[in-house]
Amino acid sequence: MNAEEMSEFRRFFAAMRPERRVQLDRIGTPNNEAAVPFMYALSAFHKDFVGLKQYVRGFTDELDTDLRAVVIVIALAHLFAGTSIHSSVFAQHLRIPPTAPARLAARFGDKVHGLLLEERPGYWRTTHSLVAKQILLELLTPKEGSGTADPESWRFALPDWAETLIGFVSDAATGELPIDSDELLQQLFIKREVRHDGDKTKYSELIATIPSEARERVFQRLTAEFPEEAHFWAHYSRWQSFEARDHFAARQSMDKALQRDNSDPTLWHMRGTNVRRELYGFLDAHRFQATTPEDRADAQTVVERLAKEAIGDYNEARRIDDRSEYPLISTAELCLRVIEWGKTVYTASSYTQFLNRPSSQFFAELLDIAEDSADAIIELEGDDKESRAVAQVRSRLKGIYDDYNGMIQGWRNILDKSSGSKTAIRVRLAHLYGLRNGGWDTATKADISAAMTLLNESLLDNPTDPRTVRAWLSAGRHSGVSLNRAAEVVSHWVEYINSRDALYYDYVLSALSALNGALSSSEDLSRKVTLMRSRSQDFEQKRTIFDWVGKHEGLGQLINKAQVIEWDRSIAGSDPSALRRLQGRVNTISNPKSGTILLANDVEVFFTPSAAGMLAGQDNNVAVTALVGFSYDGLIAWGVERKA
């Protein structure tokens, strides 16, 4: 079709379906081979177009056996992977010599013009996803037998054709799997759709469409043809665990995946989820059957082993990549599920009664892990709204604390009688003192003092314990802790582990000391900020302000973002009463979106000149005031105003 004819068809069908104008305008760009009258009708009426079946049948009835196979595989790739497929994949099937190019256009002739499209040299797809679906319906639905065929019967041929596609790709791969072929197989068999609620579907669309009883042989063929592909083994393992419930086989397949790549956090997370699924099956099977003390003890032994194994796998996934909340959510959910199971099996009337038992130490440790996971998620969320899964975890966690006073008394008794390490119990108790007040900023002086006593005792035993230091810094903001003491505590922590939050507090305390007149080195602060930025360069929330400079003294001048959560930063002059304005001078204005301000002791702070109405070459060295926040990317000035 020429340009004038295409324009006329667009006008004609757009008049009938104006809401489809965008789709109609796309026809013929960038490839005019798709510009046939049929495509205008299909784009206009979409699934309501009644001529689709007859149109496709007019092509498929003329195809020989070899070309039918090619068309089916191209349709599979387009419908289920949304992509084209290279003609070299069909070379062996079409008996084309290895040294000769696989020119499908010459092989097809005019037989598929309007059905298939060479969108770029050598890459073929169908002209429309609805055409791809209709091709499969026409060519895979059984033609023999009496009566009307089941409209879903075409699905029963999918396993065979999935294997055929795998075979074609394998035949064409002379060595390492080409990138485009690997992406095709990943899209077809591995990658799962992310739904609107953030959850993923169980399987890829193709695997989900294949009848469940035939899925295993597709995974078997995939791993047999490409035994070095770790993710193929991992997803075969996932199927064995999730659908076949063959946990032994699932472990074997996952071991093969990790033997090929043990540095992929996704594989470790999948392994942990397989073990968690095995654990959940055991919990369900032994919820009411374990009736004697011996049965309960035996069941708990298995539960402890599986829970620790799964948590270990999730921890490994997080060690490799600590930017994802999925291992944290999975860990917290597992811990809560096991605690809930324990309360039921041991017939406790409340969680307080259950967790206060000296023999429930394992379950109390799981509560600690769940709390730590929930706290770590806060860092990953930044200013984003919490997900549904995170909200559910926090709601379930809150439900565990059915009697704060009773829990505190019970764990106090356990602490007094304990002869081993007391760190975990002390941190747990300190956390409870904050929880029963609704947070440290509303806690009583007595509870803050009790918590700090416990945490200081833990620091004496182990000054590098991350859980103790984090809890100490949270409670310490409300107990008059000096900046020097806080810096001392953090210095031990940051030497022990270079976690994001350790490096964050290290630079924040140096900055606060400088802002309060300490004779600290600007070079030392700059070095710490650089370390922080390097550690957080791929962190999505690195620009989130987690804390602000407040009006109190010592560590108390560090105001957490949760304390000013109601503040609408878009409203000028709406400074929260807890925050303190600092004085400084504009140092640099690189462009409208990037500048720096120098505060006391040459502490450098980023600001956005355009938001403050300031221009390069005009407002350098202007005296200003600003609220100052701390992010993983350094200090940020907010609400910058010219000093009156």
Short mmCIF file of N, CA and C in Angstrom, two decimals, residues 7-170:
data_model
loop_
_atom_site.label_atom_id
_atom_site.label_comp_id
_atom_site.label_asym_id
_atom_site.label_seq_id
_atom_site.Cartn_x
_atom_site.Cartn_y
_atom_site.Cartn_z
N SER A 7 -3.32 6.29 4.39
CA SER A 7 -3.99 7.41 5.03
C SER A 7 -5.51 7.28 4.91
N GLU A 8 -5.97 6.83 3.76
CA GLU A 8 -7.41 6.66 3.55
C GLU A 8 -7.97 5.58 4.46
N PHE A 9 -7.25 4.46 4.61
CA PHE A 9 -7.71 3.39 5.49
C PHE A 9 -7.73 3.86 6.95
N ARG A 10 -6.74 4.64 7.35
CA ARG A 10 -6.72 5.15 8.72
C ARG A 10 -7.93 6.02 8.99
N ARG A 11 -8.25 6.91 8.07
CA ARG A 11 -9.40 7.79 8.25
C ARG A 11 -10.70 6.99 8.30
N PHE A 12 -10.80 6.00 7.43
CA PHE A 12 -12.03 5.20 7.34
C PHE A 12 -12.31 4.46 8.65
N PHE A 13 -11.29 3.77 9.16
CA PHE A 13 -11.51 2.96 10.37
C PHE A 13 -11.50 3.82 11.64
N ALA A 14 -10.75 4.91 11.63
CA ALA A 14 -10.75 5.80 12.80
C ALA A 14 -12.11 6.46 12.98
N ALA A 15 -12.83 6.66 11.90
CA ALA A 15 -14.17 7.24 12.00
C ALA A 15 -15.11 6.29 12.73
N MET A 16 -14.91 4.99 12.54
CA MET A 16 -15.75 3.99 13.21
C MET A 16 -15.27 3.70 14.63
N ARG A 17 -13.96 3.71 14.84
CA ARG A 17 -13.40 3.41 16.16
C ARG A 17 -12.36 4.48 16.53
N PRO A 18 -12.81 5.68 16.88
CA PRO A 18 -11.85 6.76 17.19
C PRO A 18 -10.94 6.43 18.37
N GLU A 19 -11.41 5.59 19.30
CA GLU A 19 -10.59 5.25 20.46
C GLU A 19 -9.39 4.37 20.09
N ARG A 20 -9.37 3.85 18.85
CA ARG A 20 -8.28 3.00 18.38
C ARG A 20 -7.35 3.75 17.43
N ARG A 21 -7.45 5.08 17.41
CA ARG A 21 -6.68 5.88 16.46
C ARG A 21 -5.17 5.67 16.62
N VAL A 22 -4.69 5.59 17.86
CA VAL A 22 -3.25 5.41 18.09
C VAL A 22 -2.78 4.12 17.45
N GLN A 23 -3.54 3.03 17.65
CA GLN A 23 -3.16 1.74 17.08
C GLN A 23 -3.18 1.79 15.55
N LEU A 24 -4.16 2.48 15.00
CA LEU A 24 -4.25 2.59 13.54
C LEU A 24 -3.08 3.38 12.97
N ASP A 25 -2.65 4.40 13.69
CA ASP A 25 -1.54 5.23 13.21
C ASP A 25 -0.22 4.45 13.18
N ARG A 26 -0.13 3.40 14.00
CA ARG A 26 1.12 2.63 14.06
C ARG A 26 1.31 1.72 12.85
N ILE A 27 0.23 1.39 12.16
CA ILE A 27 0.33 0.46 11.04
C ILE A 27 1.18 1.07 9.93
N GLY A 28 2.12 0.28 9.46
CA GLY A 28 2.99 0.75 8.39
C GLY A 28 4.26 1.40 8.87
N THR A 29 4.41 1.54 10.20
CA THR A 29 5.65 2.09 10.74
C THR A 29 6.23 1.10 11.72
N PRO A 30 7.51 0.74 11.58
CA PRO A 30 8.42 1.24 10.55
C PRO A 30 8.43 0.38 9.29
N ASN A 31 7.58 -0.65 9.21
CA ASN A 31 7.65 -1.60 8.10
C ASN A 31 6.32 -1.66 7.38
N ASN A 32 6.31 -1.30 6.12
CA ASN A 32 5.07 -1.24 5.36
C ASN A 32 4.49 -2.61 5.02
N GLU A 33 5.27 -3.68 5.29
CA GLU A 33 4.75 -5.01 4.99
C GLU A 33 3.50 -5.31 5.81
N ALA A 34 3.36 -4.66 6.97
CA ALA A 34 2.19 -4.89 7.81
C ALA A 34 0.99 -4.07 7.35
N ALA A 35 1.22 -3.18 6.40
CA ALA A 35 0.14 -2.29 5.95
C ALA A 35 -0.70 -2.99 4.89
N VAL A 36 -1.62 -3.83 5.33
CA VAL A 36 -2.59 -4.48 4.45
C VAL A 36 -3.97 -4.15 4.99
N PRO A 37 -5.00 -4.15 4.15
CA PRO A 37 -6.33 -3.77 4.62
C PRO A 37 -6.78 -4.53 5.86
N PHE A 38 -6.45 -5.82 5.90
CA PHE A 38 -6.86 -6.63 7.05
C PHE A 38 -6.36 -6.05 8.36
N MET A 39 -5.10 -5.55 8.39
CA MET A 39 -4.53 -5.05 9.63
C MET A 39 -5.27 -3.83 10.14
N TYR A 40 -5.81 -3.02 9.24
CA TYR A 40 -6.59 -1.87 9.68
C TYR A 40 -7.89 -2.32 10.34
N ALA A 41 -8.53 -3.32 9.77
CA ALA A 41 -9.77 -3.83 10.36
C ALA A 41 -9.49 -4.49 11.71
N LEU A 42 -8.39 -5.27 11.79
CA LEU A 42 -8.05 -5.95 13.04
C LEU A 42 -7.70 -4.94 14.13
N SER A 43 -6.92 -3.92 13.79
CA SER A 43 -6.54 -2.92 14.78
C SER A 43 -7.73 -2.11 15.26
N ALA A 44 -8.68 -1.88 14.37
CA ALA A 44 -9.86 -1.10 14.74
C ALA A 44 -10.79 -1.89 15.65
N PHE A 45 -11.06 -3.14 15.29
CA PHE A 45 -12.06 -3.92 16.03
C PHE A 45 -11.44 -4.90 17.02
N HIS A 46 -10.12 -5.11 16.92
CA HIS A 46 -9.37 -5.93 17.87
C HIS A 46 -10.04 -7.30 18.05
N LYS A 47 -10.35 -7.69 19.28
CA LYS A 47 -10.91 -9.02 19.52
C LYS A 47 -12.33 -9.18 18.97
N ASP A 48 -12.97 -8.07 18.65
CA ASP A 48 -14.33 -8.14 18.10
C ASP A 48 -14.34 -8.38 16.59
N PHE A 49 -13.18 -8.43 15.97
CA PHE A 49 -13.13 -8.58 14.52
C PHE A 49 -13.46 -10.02 14.13
N VAL A 50 -14.54 -10.21 13.42
CA VAL A 50 -15.03 -11.56 13.10
C VAL A 50 -14.31 -12.17 11.92
N GLY A 51 -13.54 -11.40 11.18
CA GLY A 51 -12.89 -11.94 9.99
C GLY A 51 -11.53 -12.57 10.25
N LEU A 52 -11.07 -12.55 11.51
CA LEU A 52 -9.72 -13.03 11.82
C LEU A 52 -9.54 -14.51 11.48
N LYS A 53 -10.48 -15.33 11.92
CA LYS A 53 -10.36 -16.77 11.71
C LYS A 53 -10.23 -17.12 10.24
N GLN A 54 -11.11 -16.56 9.42
CA GLN A 54 -11.10 -16.86 7.99
C GLN A 54 -9.83 -16.32 7.33
N TYR A 55 -9.40 -15.16 7.80
CA TYR A 55 -8.19 -14.56 7.23
C TYR A 55 -6.98 -15.47 7.45
N VAL A 56 -6.78 -15.91 8.69
CA VAL A 56 -5.63 -16.76 9.01
C VAL A 56 -5.73 -18.09 8.29
N ARG A 57 -6.92 -18.66 8.26
CA ARG A 57 -7.10 -19.97 7.61
C ARG A 57 -6.74 -19.90 6.13
N GLY A 58 -6.95 -18.75 5.51
CA GLY A 58 -6.60 -18.61 4.10
C GLY A 58 -5.11 -18.79 3.85
N PHE A 59 -4.29 -18.53 4.87
CA PHE A 59 -2.85 -18.74 4.74
C PHE A 59 -2.44 -20.14 5.18
N THR A 60 -2.94 -20.56 6.34
CA THR A 60 -2.47 -21.82 6.92
C THR A 60 -2.84 -23.03 6.09
N ASP A 61 -3.93 -22.97 5.36
CA ASP A 61 -4.32 -24.11 4.53
C ASP A 61 -3.34 -24.35 3.40
N GLU A 62 -2.55 -23.34 3.05
CA GLU A 62 -1.62 -23.46 1.92
C GLU A 62 -0.20 -23.83 2.35
N LEU A 63 0.03 -24.01 3.64
CA LEU A 63 1.39 -24.26 4.12
C LEU A 63 1.75 -25.74 4.04
N ASP A 64 2.99 -26.04 3.62
CA ASP A 64 3.45 -27.43 3.67
C ASP A 64 3.92 -27.74 5.09
N THR A 65 4.29 -28.98 5.33
CA THR A 65 4.64 -29.43 6.69
C THR A 65 5.80 -28.63 7.27
N ASP A 66 6.84 -28.41 6.48
CA ASP A 66 8.01 -27.68 6.98
C ASP A 66 7.65 -26.25 7.38
N LEU A 67 6.89 -25.58 6.53
CA LEU A 67 6.55 -24.19 6.82
C LEU A 67 5.54 -24.08 7.95
N ARG A 68 4.68 -25.07 8.11
CA ARG A 68 3.74 -25.06 9.24
C ARG A 68 4.51 -25.02 10.55
N ALA A 69 5.56 -25.82 10.64
CA ALA A 69 6.37 -25.85 11.87
C ALA A 69 7.01 -24.49 12.12
N VAL A 70 7.53 -23.87 11.08
CA VAL A 70 8.17 -22.56 11.22
C VAL A 70 7.15 -21.52 11.69
N VAL A 71 5.97 -21.52 11.07
CA VAL A 71 4.94 -20.55 11.42
C VAL A 71 4.47 -20.75 12.86
N ILE A 72 4.31 -22.01 13.28
CA ILE A 72 3.88 -22.28 14.66
C ILE A 72 4.90 -21.75 15.66
N VAL A 73 6.18 -22.01 15.42
CA VAL A 73 7.22 -21.57 16.35
C VAL A 73 7.30 -20.04 16.38
N ILE A 74 7.18 -19.40 15.23
CA ILE A 74 7.18 -17.93 15.21
C ILE A 74 5.98 -17.39 15.99
N ALA A 75 4.82 -18.03 15.83
CA ALA A 75 3.63 -17.60 16.56
C ALA A 75 3.80 -17.80 18.06
N LEU A 76 4.41 -18.91 18.47
CA LEU A 76 4.68 -19.14 19.90
C LEU A 76 5.55 -18.03 20.47
N ALA A 77 6.61 -17.70 19.74
CA ALA A 77 7.54 -16.67 20.22
C ALA A 77 6.85 -15.32 20.35
N HIS A 78 6.01 -14.99 19.37
CA HIS A 78 5.36 -13.68 19.40
C HIS A 78 4.27 -13.62 20.46
N LEU A 79 3.44 -14.67 20.55
CA LEU A 79 2.33 -14.64 21.49
C LEU A 79 2.80 -14.71 22.94
N PHE A 80 3.75 -15.58 23.24
CA PHE A 80 4.12 -15.83 24.64
C PHE A 80 5.38 -15.11 25.09
N ALA A 81 6.18 -14.61 24.15
CA ALA A 81 7.38 -13.86 24.54
C ALA A 81 7.35 -12.44 24.03
N GLY A 82 6.39 -12.13 23.15
CA GLY A 82 6.27 -10.78 22.61
C GLY A 82 7.46 -10.36 21.79
N THR A 83 8.12 -11.33 21.15
CA THR A 83 9.34 -11.02 20.44
C THR A 83 9.41 -11.75 19.11
N SER A 84 10.37 -11.35 18.29
CA SER A 84 10.61 -12.02 17.02
C SER A 84 11.65 -13.11 17.23
N ILE A 85 11.87 -13.92 16.20
CA ILE A 85 12.81 -15.02 16.29
C ILE A 85 13.66 -15.03 15.03
N HIS A 86 14.95 -15.30 15.18
CA HIS A 86 15.87 -15.22 14.04
C HIS A 86 15.72 -16.43 13.13
N SER A 87 15.85 -16.17 11.84
CA SER A 87 15.64 -17.23 10.84
C SER A 87 16.65 -18.36 10.96
N SER A 88 17.84 -18.09 11.53
CA SER A 88 18.85 -19.15 11.66
C SER A 88 18.38 -20.30 12.53
N VAL A 89 17.41 -20.03 13.41
CA VAL A 89 16.87 -21.08 14.27
C VAL A 89 16.24 -22.20 13.44
N PHE A 90 15.79 -21.88 12.24
CA PHE A 90 15.08 -22.86 11.41
C PHE A 90 15.97 -23.49 10.35
N ALA A 91 17.25 -23.14 10.32
CA ALA A 91 18.13 -23.59 9.24
C ALA A 91 18.19 -25.11 9.15
N GLN A 92 18.42 -25.77 10.26
CA GLN A 92 18.54 -27.24 10.22
C GLN A 92 17.21 -27.88 9.87
N HIS A 93 16.13 -27.35 10.40
CA HIS A 93 14.80 -27.89 10.10
C HIS A 93 14.48 -27.78 8.61
N LEU A 94 14.88 -26.69 7.98
CA LEU A 94 14.61 -26.47 6.56
C LEU A 94 15.73 -27.01 5.67
N ARG A 95 16.69 -27.72 6.32
CA ARG A 95 17.78 -28.37 5.59
C ARG A 95 18.61 -27.36 4.79
N ILE A 96 18.83 -26.21 5.41
CA ILE A 96 19.68 -25.18 4.81
C ILE A 96 21.12 -25.42 5.28
N PRO A 97 22.10 -25.50 4.39
CA PRO A 97 23.48 -25.77 4.78
C PRO A 97 23.98 -24.73 5.79
N PRO A 98 24.84 -25.14 6.72
CA PRO A 98 25.34 -24.21 7.75
C PRO A 98 26.02 -22.98 7.19
N THR A 99 26.61 -23.11 6.01
CA THR A 99 27.34 -21.98 5.43
C THR A 99 26.43 -21.03 4.66
N ALA A 100 25.18 -21.43 4.46
CA ALA A 100 24.25 -20.60 3.68
C ALA A 100 23.34 -19.82 4.61
N PRO A 101 23.03 -18.56 4.27
CA PRO A 101 22.11 -17.78 5.11
C PRO A 101 20.69 -18.34 5.02
N ALA A 102 19.99 -18.29 6.16
CA ALA A 102 18.60 -18.80 6.20
C ALA A 102 17.66 -17.67 5.82
N ARG A 103 17.36 -17.59 4.53
CA ARG A 103 16.49 -16.51 4.05
C ARG A 103 15.06 -17.03 3.98
N LEU A 104 14.29 -16.75 5.01
CA LEU A 104 12.92 -17.24 5.06
C LEU A 104 12.05 -16.57 4.00
N ALA A 105 12.36 -15.33 3.68
CA ALA A 105 11.54 -14.63 2.69
C ALA A 105 11.52 -15.39 1.37
N ALA A 106 12.69 -15.91 0.98
CA ALA A 106 12.76 -16.68 -0.27
C ALA A 106 12.02 -18.00 -0.13
N ARG A 107 12.10 -18.60 1.04
CA ARG A 107 11.43 -19.89 1.26
C ARG A 107 9.93 -19.73 1.32
N PHE A 108 9.46 -18.64 1.92
CA PHE A 108 8.02 -18.42 2.05
C PHE A 108 7.39 -17.94 0.75
N GLY A 109 8.11 -17.12 0.02
CA GLY A 109 7.50 -16.48 -1.14
C GLY A 109 6.37 -15.56 -0.69
N ASP A 110 5.24 -15.64 -1.37
CA ASP A 110 4.07 -14.81 -1.01
C ASP A 110 3.10 -15.54 -0.10
N LYS A 111 3.49 -16.73 0.38
CA LYS A 111 2.54 -17.56 1.12
C LYS A 111 2.14 -16.98 2.47
N VAL A 112 2.97 -16.13 3.05
CA VAL A 112 2.68 -15.61 4.39
C VAL A 112 2.65 -14.09 4.42
N HIS A 113 2.65 -13.44 3.27
CA HIS A 113 2.60 -11.98 3.25
C HIS A 113 1.27 -11.51 3.87
N GLY A 114 1.36 -10.74 4.94
CA GLY A 114 0.17 -10.33 5.68
C GLY A 114 -0.06 -11.18 6.91
N LEU A 115 0.69 -12.28 7.03
CA LEU A 115 0.58 -13.16 8.20
C LEU A 115 1.83 -13.02 9.08
N LEU A 116 3.00 -13.04 8.42
CA LEU A 116 4.27 -12.87 9.12
C LEU A 116 4.93 -11.58 8.65
N LEU A 117 5.88 -11.12 9.46
CA LEU A 117 6.54 -9.85 9.19
C LEU A 117 8.01 -9.97 9.56
N GLU A 118 8.90 -9.60 8.63
CA GLU A 118 10.33 -9.53 8.93
C GLU A 118 10.60 -8.11 9.44
N GLU A 119 10.55 -7.96 10.77
CA GLU A 119 10.60 -6.60 11.33
C GLU A 119 11.98 -5.97 11.22
N ARG A 120 13.02 -6.79 11.14
CA ARG A 120 14.38 -6.34 10.82
C ARG A 120 15.08 -7.52 10.17
N PRO A 121 16.18 -7.30 9.49
CA PRO A 121 16.78 -8.38 8.71
C PRO A 121 16.99 -9.67 9.51
N GLY A 122 16.30 -10.71 9.09
CA GLY A 122 16.47 -12.03 9.69
C GLY A 122 15.56 -12.33 10.85
N TYR A 123 14.85 -11.34 11.40
CA TYR A 123 14.00 -11.54 12.58
C TYR A 123 12.53 -11.49 12.19
N TRP A 124 11.81 -12.57 12.55
CA TRP A 124 10.43 -12.73 12.10
C TRP A 124 9.46 -12.82 13.27
N ARG A 125 8.28 -12.24 13.06
CA ARG A 125 7.18 -12.37 14.00
C ARG A 125 5.88 -12.35 13.21
N THR A 126 4.77 -12.55 13.88
CA THR A 126 3.48 -12.42 13.21
C THR A 126 3.12 -10.94 13.13
N THR A 127 2.16 -10.61 12.30
CA THR A 127 1.79 -9.21 12.12
C THR A 127 1.04 -8.64 13.31
N HIS A 128 0.51 -9.50 14.18
CA HIS A 128 -0.25 -9.03 15.34
C HIS A 128 -0.35 -10.19 16.33
N SER A 129 -0.37 -9.88 17.63
CA SER A 129 -0.48 -10.95 18.63
C SER A 129 -1.77 -11.74 18.48
N LEU A 130 -2.85 -11.09 18.03
CA LEU A 130 -4.10 -11.81 17.80
C LEU A 130 -3.96 -12.77 16.62
N VAL A 131 -3.16 -12.37 15.64
CA VAL A 131 -2.86 -13.28 14.52
C VAL A 131 -2.08 -14.49 15.04
N ALA A 132 -1.11 -14.24 15.93
CA ALA A 132 -0.34 -15.34 16.51
C ALA A 132 -1.25 -16.32 17.24
N LYS A 133 -2.18 -15.79 18.03
CA LYS A 133 -3.10 -16.67 18.77
C LYS A 133 -3.97 -17.47 17.80
N GLN A 134 -4.46 -16.83 16.75
CA GLN A 134 -5.32 -17.53 15.81
C GLN A 134 -4.55 -18.59 15.02
N ILE A 135 -3.28 -18.32 14.71
CA ILE A 135 -2.45 -19.33 14.04
C ILE A 135 -2.37 -20.58 14.89
N LEU A 136 -2.13 -20.41 16.19
CA LEU A 136 -2.03 -21.57 17.08
C LEU A 136 -3.37 -22.28 17.19
N LEU A 137 -4.45 -21.54 17.25
CA LEU A 137 -5.78 -22.17 17.30
C LEU A 137 -6.03 -22.99 16.04
N GLU A 138 -5.65 -22.45 14.90
CA GLU A 138 -5.90 -23.14 13.63
C GLU A 138 -5.02 -24.38 13.47
N LEU A 139 -3.75 -24.26 13.82
CA LEU A 139 -2.80 -25.32 13.52
C LEU A 139 -2.63 -26.33 14.65
N LEU A 140 -3.02 -25.99 15.87
CA LEU A 140 -2.85 -26.92 16.99
C LEU A 140 -4.14 -27.60 17.43
N THR A 141 -5.28 -27.07 17.06
CA THR A 141 -6.55 -27.70 17.42
C THR A 141 -6.75 -28.97 16.59
N PRO A 142 -7.05 -30.11 17.23
CA PRO A 142 -7.24 -31.37 16.49
C PRO A 142 -8.33 -31.23 15.44
N LYS A 143 -8.06 -31.75 14.25
CA LYS A 143 -9.03 -31.67 13.16
C LYS A 143 -9.85 -32.95 13.02
N GLU A 144 -9.36 -34.05 13.61
CA GLU A 144 -10.04 -35.32 13.45
C GLU A 144 -11.07 -35.52 14.55
N GLY A 145 -11.99 -36.47 14.33
CA GLY A 145 -13.01 -36.78 15.32
C GLY A 145 -14.31 -36.09 15.00
N SER A 146 -15.33 -36.55 15.63
CA SER A 146 -16.66 -35.99 15.38
C SER A 146 -16.97 -34.90 16.39
N GLY A 147 -17.92 -34.08 16.02
CA GLY A 147 -18.36 -33.03 16.92
C GLY A 147 -17.43 -31.83 16.90
N THR A 148 -17.78 -30.85 17.70
CA THR A 148 -17.00 -29.62 17.78
C THR A 148 -15.85 -29.80 18.76
N ALA A 149 -14.66 -29.41 18.34
CA ALA A 149 -13.48 -29.57 19.20
C ALA A 149 -13.58 -28.65 20.41
N ASP A 150 -13.02 -29.10 21.52
CA ASP A 150 -12.93 -28.28 22.73
C ASP A 150 -12.12 -27.03 22.38
N PRO A 151 -12.65 -25.84 22.66
CA PRO A 151 -11.92 -24.61 22.28
C PRO A 151 -10.56 -24.49 22.96
N GLU A 152 -10.34 -25.25 24.03
CA GLU A 152 -9.05 -25.21 24.71
C GLU A 152 -8.15 -26.38 24.33
N SER A 153 -8.58 -27.21 23.39
CA SER A 153 -7.82 -28.41 23.05
C SER A 153 -6.47 -28.09 22.42
N TRP A 154 -6.33 -26.90 21.84
CA TRP A 154 -5.04 -26.52 21.25
C TRP A 154 -3.92 -26.51 22.29
N ARG A 155 -4.28 -26.28 23.56
CA ARG A 155 -3.27 -26.23 24.62
C ARG A 155 -2.55 -27.56 24.80
N PHE A 156 -3.23 -28.66 24.46
CA PHE A 156 -2.62 -29.97 24.66
C PHE A 156 -1.46 -30.23 23.69
N ALA A 157 -1.40 -29.47 22.62
CA ALA A 157 -0.28 -29.60 21.68
C ALA A 157 0.90 -28.70 22.05
N LEU A 158 0.68 -27.78 22.99
CA LEU A 158 1.74 -26.83 23.34
C LEU A 158 3.01 -27.49 23.87
N PRO A 159 2.93 -28.53 24.72
CA PRO A 159 4.17 -29.14 25.21
C PRO A 159 5.06 -29.65 24.08
N ASP A 160 4.45 -30.31 23.08
CA ASP A 160 5.23 -30.83 21.96
C ASP A 160 5.90 -29.70 21.19
N TRP A 161 5.16 -28.62 20.96
CA TRP A 161 5.73 -27.52 20.19
C TRP A 161 6.71 -26.70 21.02
N ALA A 162 6.52 -26.66 22.33
CA ALA A 162 7.52 -26.02 23.18
C ALA A 162 8.84 -26.79 23.09
N GLU A 163 8.75 -28.11 23.11
CA GLU A 163 9.96 -28.93 22.95
C GLU A 163 10.56 -28.75 21.57
N THR A 164 9.71 -28.64 20.56
CA THR A 164 10.22 -28.42 19.20
C THR A 164 10.99 -27.11 19.13
N LEU A 165 10.43 -26.05 19.71
CA LEU A 165 11.12 -24.76 19.72
C LEU A 165 12.46 -24.87 20.44
N ILE A 166 12.48 -25.53 21.59
CA ILE A 166 13.73 -25.72 22.33
C ILE A 166 14.74 -26.44 21.45
N GLY A 167 14.28 -27.47 20.75
CA GLY A 167 15.17 -28.23 19.87
C GLY A 167 15.72 -27.38 18.74
N PHE A 168 14.87 -26.56 18.13
CA PHE A 168 15.32 -25.67 17.06
C PHE A 168 16.42 -24.73 17.56
N VAL A 169 16.18 -24.12 18.73
CA VAL A 169 17.16 -23.18 19.29
C VAL A 169 18.46 -23.89 19.62
N SER A 170 18.36 -25.11 20.17
CA SER A 170 19.54 -25.89 20.51
C SER A 170 20.34 -26.26 19.26
#
